[in-house]
N, CA and C atoms as an extended XYZ file, in Angstrom:
150
Properties=species:S:1:pos:R:3:atomname:S:1:resname:S:1:resid:I:1 pbc="F F F"
N         5.337      -18.030       25.165 N   MET     1
C         4.958      -17.627       23.831 CA  MET     1
C         5.186      -16.130       23.685 C   MET     1
N         5.617      -15.765       22.501 N   GLY     2
C         5.805      -14.365       22.175 CA  GLY     2
C         5.248      -14.092       20.791 C   GLY     2
N         4.966      -12.833       20.554 N   HIS     3
C         4.427      -12.439       19.252 CA  HIS     3
C         5.199      -11.220       18.787 C   HIS     3
N         5.642      -11.248       17.551 N   CYS     4
C         6.441      -10.167       17.005 CA  CYS     4
C         5.815       -9.686       15.702 C   CYS     4
N         5.528       -8.398       15.627 N   ASP     5
C         4.994       -7.787       14.407 CA  ASP     5
C         5.991       -6.760       13.907 C   ASP     5
N         6.381       -6.895       12.678 N   VAL     6
C         7.185       -5.890       11.992 CA  VAL     6
C         6.546       -5.673       10.625 C   VAL     6
N         7.064       -4.747        9.856 N   GLN     7
C         6.442       -4.442        8.576 CA  GLN     7
C         6.237       -5.696        7.738 C   GLN     7
N         4.991       -5.950        7.405 N   LEU     8
C         4.573       -7.043        6.533 CA  LEU     8
C         4.871       -8.444        7.067 C   LEU     8
N         5.289       -8.568        8.337 N   VAL     9
C         5.617       -9.876        8.896 CA  VAL     9
C         5.047       -9.979       10.312 C   VAL     9
N         4.416      -11.099       10.597 N   SER    10
C         3.928      -11.394       11.931 CA  SER    10
C         4.464      -12.769       12.300 C   SER    10
N         4.968      -12.911       13.519 N   ARG    11
C         5.625      -14.166       13.891 CA  ARG    11
C         5.255      -14.565       15.316 C   ARG    11
N         4.874      -15.813       15.504 N   LEU    12
C         4.624      -16.376       16.821 CA  LEU    12
C         5.906      -17.087       17.255 C   LEU    12
N         6.370      -16.788       18.452 N   ILE    13
C         7.644      -17.325       18.931 CA  ILE    13
C         7.389      -18.240       20.112 C   ILE    13
N         7.905      -19.465       20.021 N   SER    14
C         7.716      -20.419       21.106 CA  SER    14
C         9.040      -20.872       21.729 C   SER    14
N        10.152      -20.571       21.086 N   ASP    15
C        11.455      -20.947       21.629 CA  ASP    15
C        11.713      -20.172       22.924 C   ASP    15
N        12.022      -20.896       24.011 N   ARG    16
C        12.190      -20.256       25.329 CA  ARG    16
C        13.246      -19.161       25.330 C   ARG    16
N        14.356      -19.399       24.674 N   ARG    17
C        15.435      -18.399       24.673 CA  ARG    17
C        15.024      -17.140       23.924 C   ARG    17
N        14.337      -17.310       22.819 N   GLU    18
C        13.870      -16.144       22.070 CA  GLU    18
C        12.836      -15.355       22.861 C   GLU    18
N        11.926      -16.066       23.524 N   VAL    19
C        10.914      -15.394       24.343 CA  VAL    19
C        11.594      -14.644       25.492 C   VAL    19
N        12.598      -15.240       26.102 N   GLN    20
C        13.320      -14.584       27.183 CA  GLN    20
C        13.996      -13.301       26.679 C   GLN    20
N        14.584      -13.368       25.496 N   THR    21
C        15.201      -12.176       24.910 CA  THR    21
C        14.161      -11.087       24.694 C   THR    21
N        12.988      -11.474       24.179 N   LEU    22
C        11.918      -10.493       23.985 CA  LEU    22
C        11.484       -9.873       25.312 C   LEU    22
N        11.369      -10.690       26.358 N   GLU    23
C        10.981      -10.185       27.677 CA  GLU    23
C        11.995       -9.175       28.198 C   GLU    23
N        13.276       -9.481       28.033 N   LEU    24
C        14.321       -8.557       28.495 CA  LEU    24
C        14.278       -7.248       27.730 C   LEU    24
N        14.098       -7.326       26.420 N   ARG    25
C        14.026       -6.102       25.605 CA  ARG    25
C        12.809       -5.269       25.980 C   ARG    25
N        11.672       -5.929       26.162 N   TYR    26
C        10.454       -5.225       26.533 CA  TYR    26
C        10.622       -4.544       27.893 C   TYR    26
N        11.246       -5.243       28.829 N   GLY    27
C        11.497       -4.652       30.144 CA  GLY    27
C        12.377       -3.418       30.059 C   GLY    27
N        13.382       -3.454       29.202 N   THR    28
C        14.268       -2.300       29.019 CA  THR    28
C        13.500       -1.127       28.430 C   THR    28
N        12.693       -1.406       27.428 N   ILE    29
C        11.895       -0.343       26.805 CA  ILE    29
C        10.934        0.266       27.819 C   ILE    29
N        10.267       -0.561       28.595 N   ARG    30
C         9.330       -0.041       29.603 CA  ARG    30
C        10.037        0.808       30.647 C   ARG    30
N        11.241        0.386       31.042 N   ALA    31
C        11.986        1.130       32.056 CA  ALA    31
C        12.398        2.513       31.546 C   ALA    31
N        12.613        2.629       30.242 N   GLN    32
C        13.062        3.895       29.664 CA  GLN    32
C        11.914        4.789       29.202 C   GLN    32
N        10.718        4.250       29.155 N   ALA    33
C         9.573        4.993       28.639 CA  ALA    33
C         9.155        6.108       29.592 C   ALA    33
N         8.645        7.173       29.011 N   LEU    34
C         8.095        8.262       29.807 CA  LEU    34
C         6.735        7.861       30.360 C   LEU    34
N         6.348        8.490       31.458 N   THR    35
C         4.994        8.293       31.972 CA  THR    35
C         4.022        9.015       31.037 C   THR    35
N         2.737        8.694       31.104 N   PRO    36
C         1.775        9.429       30.270 CA  PRO    36
C         1.844       10.944       30.502 C   PRO    36
N         2.007       11.362       31.746 N   HIS    37
C         2.099       12.790       32.054 CA  HIS    37
C         3.340       13.415       31.408 C   HIS    37
N         4.471       12.726       31.499 N   GLU    38
C         5.701       13.231       30.884 CA  GLU    38
C         5.577       13.276       29.360 C   GLU    38
N         4.946       12.269       28.787 N   SER    39
C         4.736       12.252       27.331 CA  SER    39
C         3.886       13.436       26.893 C   SER    39
N         2.816       13.704       27.633 N   LEU    40
C         1.958       14.843       27.319 CA  LEU    40
C         2.741       16.148       27.386 C   LEU    40
N         3.593       16.292       28.387 N   ALA    41
C         4.384       17.511       28.521 CA  ALA    41
C         5.317       17.691       27.324 C   ALA    41
N         5.932       16.618       26.859 N   VAL    42
C         6.818       16.694       25.692 CA  VAL    42
C         6.025       17.088       24.456 C   VAL    42
N         4.859       16.474       24.267 N   ILE    43
C         4.034       16.790       23.099 CA  ILE    43
C         3.582       18.248       23.130 C   ILE    43
N         3.145       18.715       24.294 N   GLU    44
C         2.699       20.101       24.414 CA  GLU    44
C         3.857       21.067       24.156 C   GLU    44
N         5.049       20.728       24.613 N   LYS    45
C         6.219       21.571       24.377 CA  LYS    45
C         6.516       21.638       22.875 C   LYS    45
N         6.473       20.488       22.204 N   LEU    46
C         6.731       20.463       20.768 CA  LEU    46
C         5.669       21.241       19.987 C   LEU    46
N         4.423       21.139       20.405 N   LEU    47
C         3.359       21.891       19.737 CA  LEU    47
C         3.573       23.387       19.900 C   LEU    47
N         4.097       23.803       21.022 N   GLY    48
C         4.353       25.217       21.259 CA  GLY    48
C         5.504       25.755       20.442 C   GLY    48
N         6.366       24.879       19.955 N   GLU    49
C         7.544       25.299       19.202 CA  GLU    49
C         7.253       25.453       17.713 C   GLU    49
N         6.073       24.996       17.271 N   THR    50
C         5.774       25.089       15.831 CA  THR    50
C         4.997       26.327       15.487 C   THR    50
C-alpha cells in the first residue's frame, strides 16, 4: 500500500507496480537528502547572507 498527497488530491495506491515505483522514488530522494546537521548548516549560511 502507498499513499500519495498532492495539492487538493489524496490517493491510496494498492497496485504493486505503482507502489514499487513509489518505493524506488522515495529511496532516491532519501539517498540524496542532506543530514539534519547538513541542512542546519545550509540554513544558517543562507540566514547569514540576508
